[in-house]
mmCIF file with all atom_site columns, C-alpha atoms in Angstrom:
data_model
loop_
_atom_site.group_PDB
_atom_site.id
_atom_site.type_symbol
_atom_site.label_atom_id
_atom_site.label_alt_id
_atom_site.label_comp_id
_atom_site.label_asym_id
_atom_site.label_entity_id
_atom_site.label_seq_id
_atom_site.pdbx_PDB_ins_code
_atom_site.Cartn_x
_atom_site.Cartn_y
_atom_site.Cartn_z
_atom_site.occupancy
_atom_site.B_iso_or_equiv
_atom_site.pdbx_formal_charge
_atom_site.auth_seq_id
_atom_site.auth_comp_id
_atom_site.auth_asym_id
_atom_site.auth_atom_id
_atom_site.pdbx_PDB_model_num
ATOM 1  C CA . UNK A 1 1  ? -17.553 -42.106 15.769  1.00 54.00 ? 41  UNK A CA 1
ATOM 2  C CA . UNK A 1 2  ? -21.483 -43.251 15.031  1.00 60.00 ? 42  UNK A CA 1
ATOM 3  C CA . UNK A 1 3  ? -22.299 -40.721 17.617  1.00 56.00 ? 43  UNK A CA 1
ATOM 4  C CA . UNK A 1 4  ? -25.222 -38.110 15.702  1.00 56.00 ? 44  UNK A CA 1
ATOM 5  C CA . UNK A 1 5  ? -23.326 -35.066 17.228  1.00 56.00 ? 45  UNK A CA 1
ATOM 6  C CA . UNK A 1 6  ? -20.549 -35.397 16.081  1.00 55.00 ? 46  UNK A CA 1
ATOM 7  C CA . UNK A 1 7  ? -21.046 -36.703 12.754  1.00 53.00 ? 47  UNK A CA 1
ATOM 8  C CA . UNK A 1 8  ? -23.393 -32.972 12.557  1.00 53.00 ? 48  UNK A CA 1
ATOM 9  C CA . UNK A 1 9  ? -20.417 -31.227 13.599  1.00 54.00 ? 49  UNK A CA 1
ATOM 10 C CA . UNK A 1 10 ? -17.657 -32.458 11.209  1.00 54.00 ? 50  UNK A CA 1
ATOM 11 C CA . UNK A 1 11 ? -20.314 -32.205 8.090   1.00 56.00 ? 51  UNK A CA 1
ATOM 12 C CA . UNK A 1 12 ? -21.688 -28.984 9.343   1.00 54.00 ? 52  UNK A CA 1
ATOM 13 C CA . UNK A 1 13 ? -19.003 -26.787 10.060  1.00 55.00 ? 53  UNK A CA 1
ATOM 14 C CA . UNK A 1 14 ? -15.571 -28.542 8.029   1.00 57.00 ? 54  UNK A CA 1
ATOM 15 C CA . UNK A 1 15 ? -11.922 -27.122 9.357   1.00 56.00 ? 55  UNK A CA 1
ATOM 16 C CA . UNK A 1 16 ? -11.221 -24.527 7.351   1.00 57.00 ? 56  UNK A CA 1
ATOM 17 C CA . UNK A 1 17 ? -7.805  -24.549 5.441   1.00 57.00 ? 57  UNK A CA 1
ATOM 18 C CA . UNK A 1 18 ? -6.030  -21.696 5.297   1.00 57.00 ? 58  UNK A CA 1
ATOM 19 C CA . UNK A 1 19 ? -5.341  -21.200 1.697   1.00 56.00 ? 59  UNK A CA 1
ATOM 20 C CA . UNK A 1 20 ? -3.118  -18.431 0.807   1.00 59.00 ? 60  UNK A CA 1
ATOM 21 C CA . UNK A 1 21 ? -2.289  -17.270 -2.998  1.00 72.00 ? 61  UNK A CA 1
ATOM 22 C CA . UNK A 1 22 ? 0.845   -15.880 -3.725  1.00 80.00 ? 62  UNK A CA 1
ATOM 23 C CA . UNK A 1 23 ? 0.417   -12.093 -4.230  1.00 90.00 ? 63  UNK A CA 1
ATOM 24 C CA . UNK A 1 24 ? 3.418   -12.295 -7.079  1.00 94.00 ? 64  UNK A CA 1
ATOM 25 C CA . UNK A 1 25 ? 3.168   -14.430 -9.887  1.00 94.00 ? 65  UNK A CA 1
ATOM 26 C CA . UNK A 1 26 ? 6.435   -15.901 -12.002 1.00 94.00 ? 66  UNK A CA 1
ATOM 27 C CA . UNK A 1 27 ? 8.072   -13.424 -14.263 1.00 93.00 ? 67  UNK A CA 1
ATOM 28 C CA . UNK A 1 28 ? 6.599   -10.402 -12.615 1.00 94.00 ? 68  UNK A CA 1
ATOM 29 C CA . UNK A 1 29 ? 8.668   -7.667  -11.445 1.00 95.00 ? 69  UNK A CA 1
ATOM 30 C CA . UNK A 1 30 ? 9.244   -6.643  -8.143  1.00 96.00 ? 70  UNK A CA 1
ATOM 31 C CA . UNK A 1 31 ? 11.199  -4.557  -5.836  1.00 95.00 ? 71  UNK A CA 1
ATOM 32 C CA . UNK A 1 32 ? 12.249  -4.686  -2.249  1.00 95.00 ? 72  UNK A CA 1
ATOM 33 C CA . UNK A 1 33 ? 11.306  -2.316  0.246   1.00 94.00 ? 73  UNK A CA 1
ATOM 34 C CA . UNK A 1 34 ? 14.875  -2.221  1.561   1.00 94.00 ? 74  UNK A CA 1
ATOM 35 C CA . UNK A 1 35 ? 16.709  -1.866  -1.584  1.00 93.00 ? 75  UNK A CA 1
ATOM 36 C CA . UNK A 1 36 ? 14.322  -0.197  -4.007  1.00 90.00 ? 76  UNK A CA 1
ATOM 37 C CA . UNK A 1 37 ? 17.109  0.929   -6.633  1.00 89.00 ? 77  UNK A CA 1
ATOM 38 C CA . UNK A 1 38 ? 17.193  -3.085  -7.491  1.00 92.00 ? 78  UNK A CA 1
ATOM 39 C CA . UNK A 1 39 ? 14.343  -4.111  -9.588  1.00 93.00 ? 79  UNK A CA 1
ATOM 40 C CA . UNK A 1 40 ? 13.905  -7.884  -9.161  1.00 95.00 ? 80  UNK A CA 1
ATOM 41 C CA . UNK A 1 41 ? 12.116  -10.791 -11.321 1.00 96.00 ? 81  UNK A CA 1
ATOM 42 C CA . UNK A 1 42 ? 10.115  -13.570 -9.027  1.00 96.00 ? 82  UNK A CA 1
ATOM 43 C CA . UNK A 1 43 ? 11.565  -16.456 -10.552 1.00 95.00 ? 83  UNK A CA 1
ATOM 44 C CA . UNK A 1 44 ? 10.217  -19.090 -7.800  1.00 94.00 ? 84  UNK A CA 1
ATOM 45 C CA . UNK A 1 45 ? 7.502   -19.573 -5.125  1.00 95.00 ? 85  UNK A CA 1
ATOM 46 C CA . UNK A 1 46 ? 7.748   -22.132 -2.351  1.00 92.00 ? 86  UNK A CA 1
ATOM 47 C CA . UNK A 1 47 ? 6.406   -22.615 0.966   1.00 91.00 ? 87  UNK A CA 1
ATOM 48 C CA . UNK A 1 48 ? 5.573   -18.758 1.094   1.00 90.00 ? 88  UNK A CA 1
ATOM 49 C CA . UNK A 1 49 ? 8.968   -16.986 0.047   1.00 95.00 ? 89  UNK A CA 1
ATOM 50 C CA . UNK A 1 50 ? 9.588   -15.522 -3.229  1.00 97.00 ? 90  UNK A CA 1
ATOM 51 C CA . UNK A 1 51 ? 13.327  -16.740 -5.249  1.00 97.00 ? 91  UNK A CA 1
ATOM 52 C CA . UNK A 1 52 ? 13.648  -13.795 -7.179  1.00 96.00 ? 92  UNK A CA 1
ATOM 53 C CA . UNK A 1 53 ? 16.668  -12.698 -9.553  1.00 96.00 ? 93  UNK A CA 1
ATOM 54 C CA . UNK A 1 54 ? 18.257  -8.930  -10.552 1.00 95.00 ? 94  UNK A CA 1
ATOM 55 C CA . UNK A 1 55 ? 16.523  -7.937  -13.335 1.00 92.00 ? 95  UNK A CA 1
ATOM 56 C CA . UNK A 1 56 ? 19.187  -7.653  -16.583 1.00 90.00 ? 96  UNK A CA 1
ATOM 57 C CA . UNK A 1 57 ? 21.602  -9.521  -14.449 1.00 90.00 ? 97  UNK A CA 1
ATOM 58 C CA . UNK A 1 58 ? 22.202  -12.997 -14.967 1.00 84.00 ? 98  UNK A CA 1
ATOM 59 C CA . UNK A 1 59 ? 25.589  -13.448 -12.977 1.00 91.00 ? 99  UNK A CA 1
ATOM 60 C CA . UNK A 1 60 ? 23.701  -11.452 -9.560  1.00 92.00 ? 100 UNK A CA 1
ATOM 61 C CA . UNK A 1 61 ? 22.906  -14.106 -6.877  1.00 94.00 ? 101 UNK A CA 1
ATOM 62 C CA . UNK A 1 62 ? 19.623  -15.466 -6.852  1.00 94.00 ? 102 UNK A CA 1
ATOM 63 C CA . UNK A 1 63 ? 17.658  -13.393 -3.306  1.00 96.00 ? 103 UNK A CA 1
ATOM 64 C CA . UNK A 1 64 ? 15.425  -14.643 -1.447  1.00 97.00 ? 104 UNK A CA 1
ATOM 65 C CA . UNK A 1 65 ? 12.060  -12.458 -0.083  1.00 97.00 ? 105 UNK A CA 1
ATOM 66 C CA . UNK A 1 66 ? 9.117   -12.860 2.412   1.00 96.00 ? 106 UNK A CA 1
ATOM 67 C CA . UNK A 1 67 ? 6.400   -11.640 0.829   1.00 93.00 ? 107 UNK A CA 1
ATOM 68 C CA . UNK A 1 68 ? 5.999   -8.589  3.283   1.00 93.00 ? 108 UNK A CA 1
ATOM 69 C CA . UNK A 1 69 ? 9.441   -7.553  2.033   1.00 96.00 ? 109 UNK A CA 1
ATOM 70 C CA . UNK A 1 70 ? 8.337   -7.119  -1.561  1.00 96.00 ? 110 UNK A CA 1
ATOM 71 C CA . UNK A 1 71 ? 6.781   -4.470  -3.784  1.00 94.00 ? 111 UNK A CA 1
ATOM 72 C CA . UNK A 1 72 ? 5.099   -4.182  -7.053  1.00 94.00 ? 112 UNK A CA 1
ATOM 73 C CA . UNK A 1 73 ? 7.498   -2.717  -9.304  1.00 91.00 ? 113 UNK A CA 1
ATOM 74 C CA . UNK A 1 74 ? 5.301   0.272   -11.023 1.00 86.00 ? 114 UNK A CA 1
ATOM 75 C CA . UNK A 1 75 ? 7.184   1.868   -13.571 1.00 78.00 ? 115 UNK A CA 1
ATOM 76 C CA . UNK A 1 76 ? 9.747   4.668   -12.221 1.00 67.00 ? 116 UNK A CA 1
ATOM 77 C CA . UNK A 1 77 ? 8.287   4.624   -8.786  1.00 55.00 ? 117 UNK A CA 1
ATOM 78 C CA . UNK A 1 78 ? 10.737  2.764   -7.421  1.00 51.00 ? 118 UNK A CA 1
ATOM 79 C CA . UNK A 1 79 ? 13.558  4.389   -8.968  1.00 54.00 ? 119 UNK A CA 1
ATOM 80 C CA . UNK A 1 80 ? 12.210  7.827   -7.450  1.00 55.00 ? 120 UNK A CA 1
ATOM 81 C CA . UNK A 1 81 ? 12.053  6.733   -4.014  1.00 58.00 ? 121 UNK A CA 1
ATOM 82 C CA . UNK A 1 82 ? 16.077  5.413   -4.129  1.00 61.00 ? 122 UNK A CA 1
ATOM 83 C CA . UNK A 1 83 ? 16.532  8.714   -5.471  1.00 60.00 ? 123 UNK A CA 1
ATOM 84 C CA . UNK A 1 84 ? 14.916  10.641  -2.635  1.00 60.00 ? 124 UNK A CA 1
ATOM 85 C CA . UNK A 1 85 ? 17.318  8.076   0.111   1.00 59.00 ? 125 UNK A CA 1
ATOM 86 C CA . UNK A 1 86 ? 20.362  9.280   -1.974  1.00 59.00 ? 126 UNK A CA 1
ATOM 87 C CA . UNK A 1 87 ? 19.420  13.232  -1.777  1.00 56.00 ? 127 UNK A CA 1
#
């Protein structure tokens, strides 16, 4: 442990922790990419999955999302693209 190499190595170059933000913060809406009719609200994020609710529904299930499954809701974008799946 006294040995000068490695006390230079653990002070020199530290392990890096892999610290990863959550892309979606709470109370922002959200859709996902399989069901993008269904505007959601992130209501919860722990140990990298989003608890999100229907948006204007309060008896709908709560879901729960990876975060590759999710999408920023923008607007009507969302709403066009379940419209082109339907056509």
């Amino acid at each position: 442990m006294n040995d000068p190499i490695h006390f230079f190595c653990t002070k020199a170059y530290p392990m890096k922790k892999n610290h990863i933000t959550n892309r979606y913060k709470k109370g922002d809406l959200v859709y996902a990419k399989v069901r993008p009719c269904v505007t959601l609200v992130v209501r919860l994020y722990v140990r990298k999955v989003y608890y999100c609710a229907i948006h204007n529904d309060p008896t709908a299930n709560e879901l729960v999302y990876f975060d590759s499954e999710l999408r920023p809701y923008l607007g009507n974008l969302s709403i066009v693209k379940c419209q082109q799946q339907i056509v």
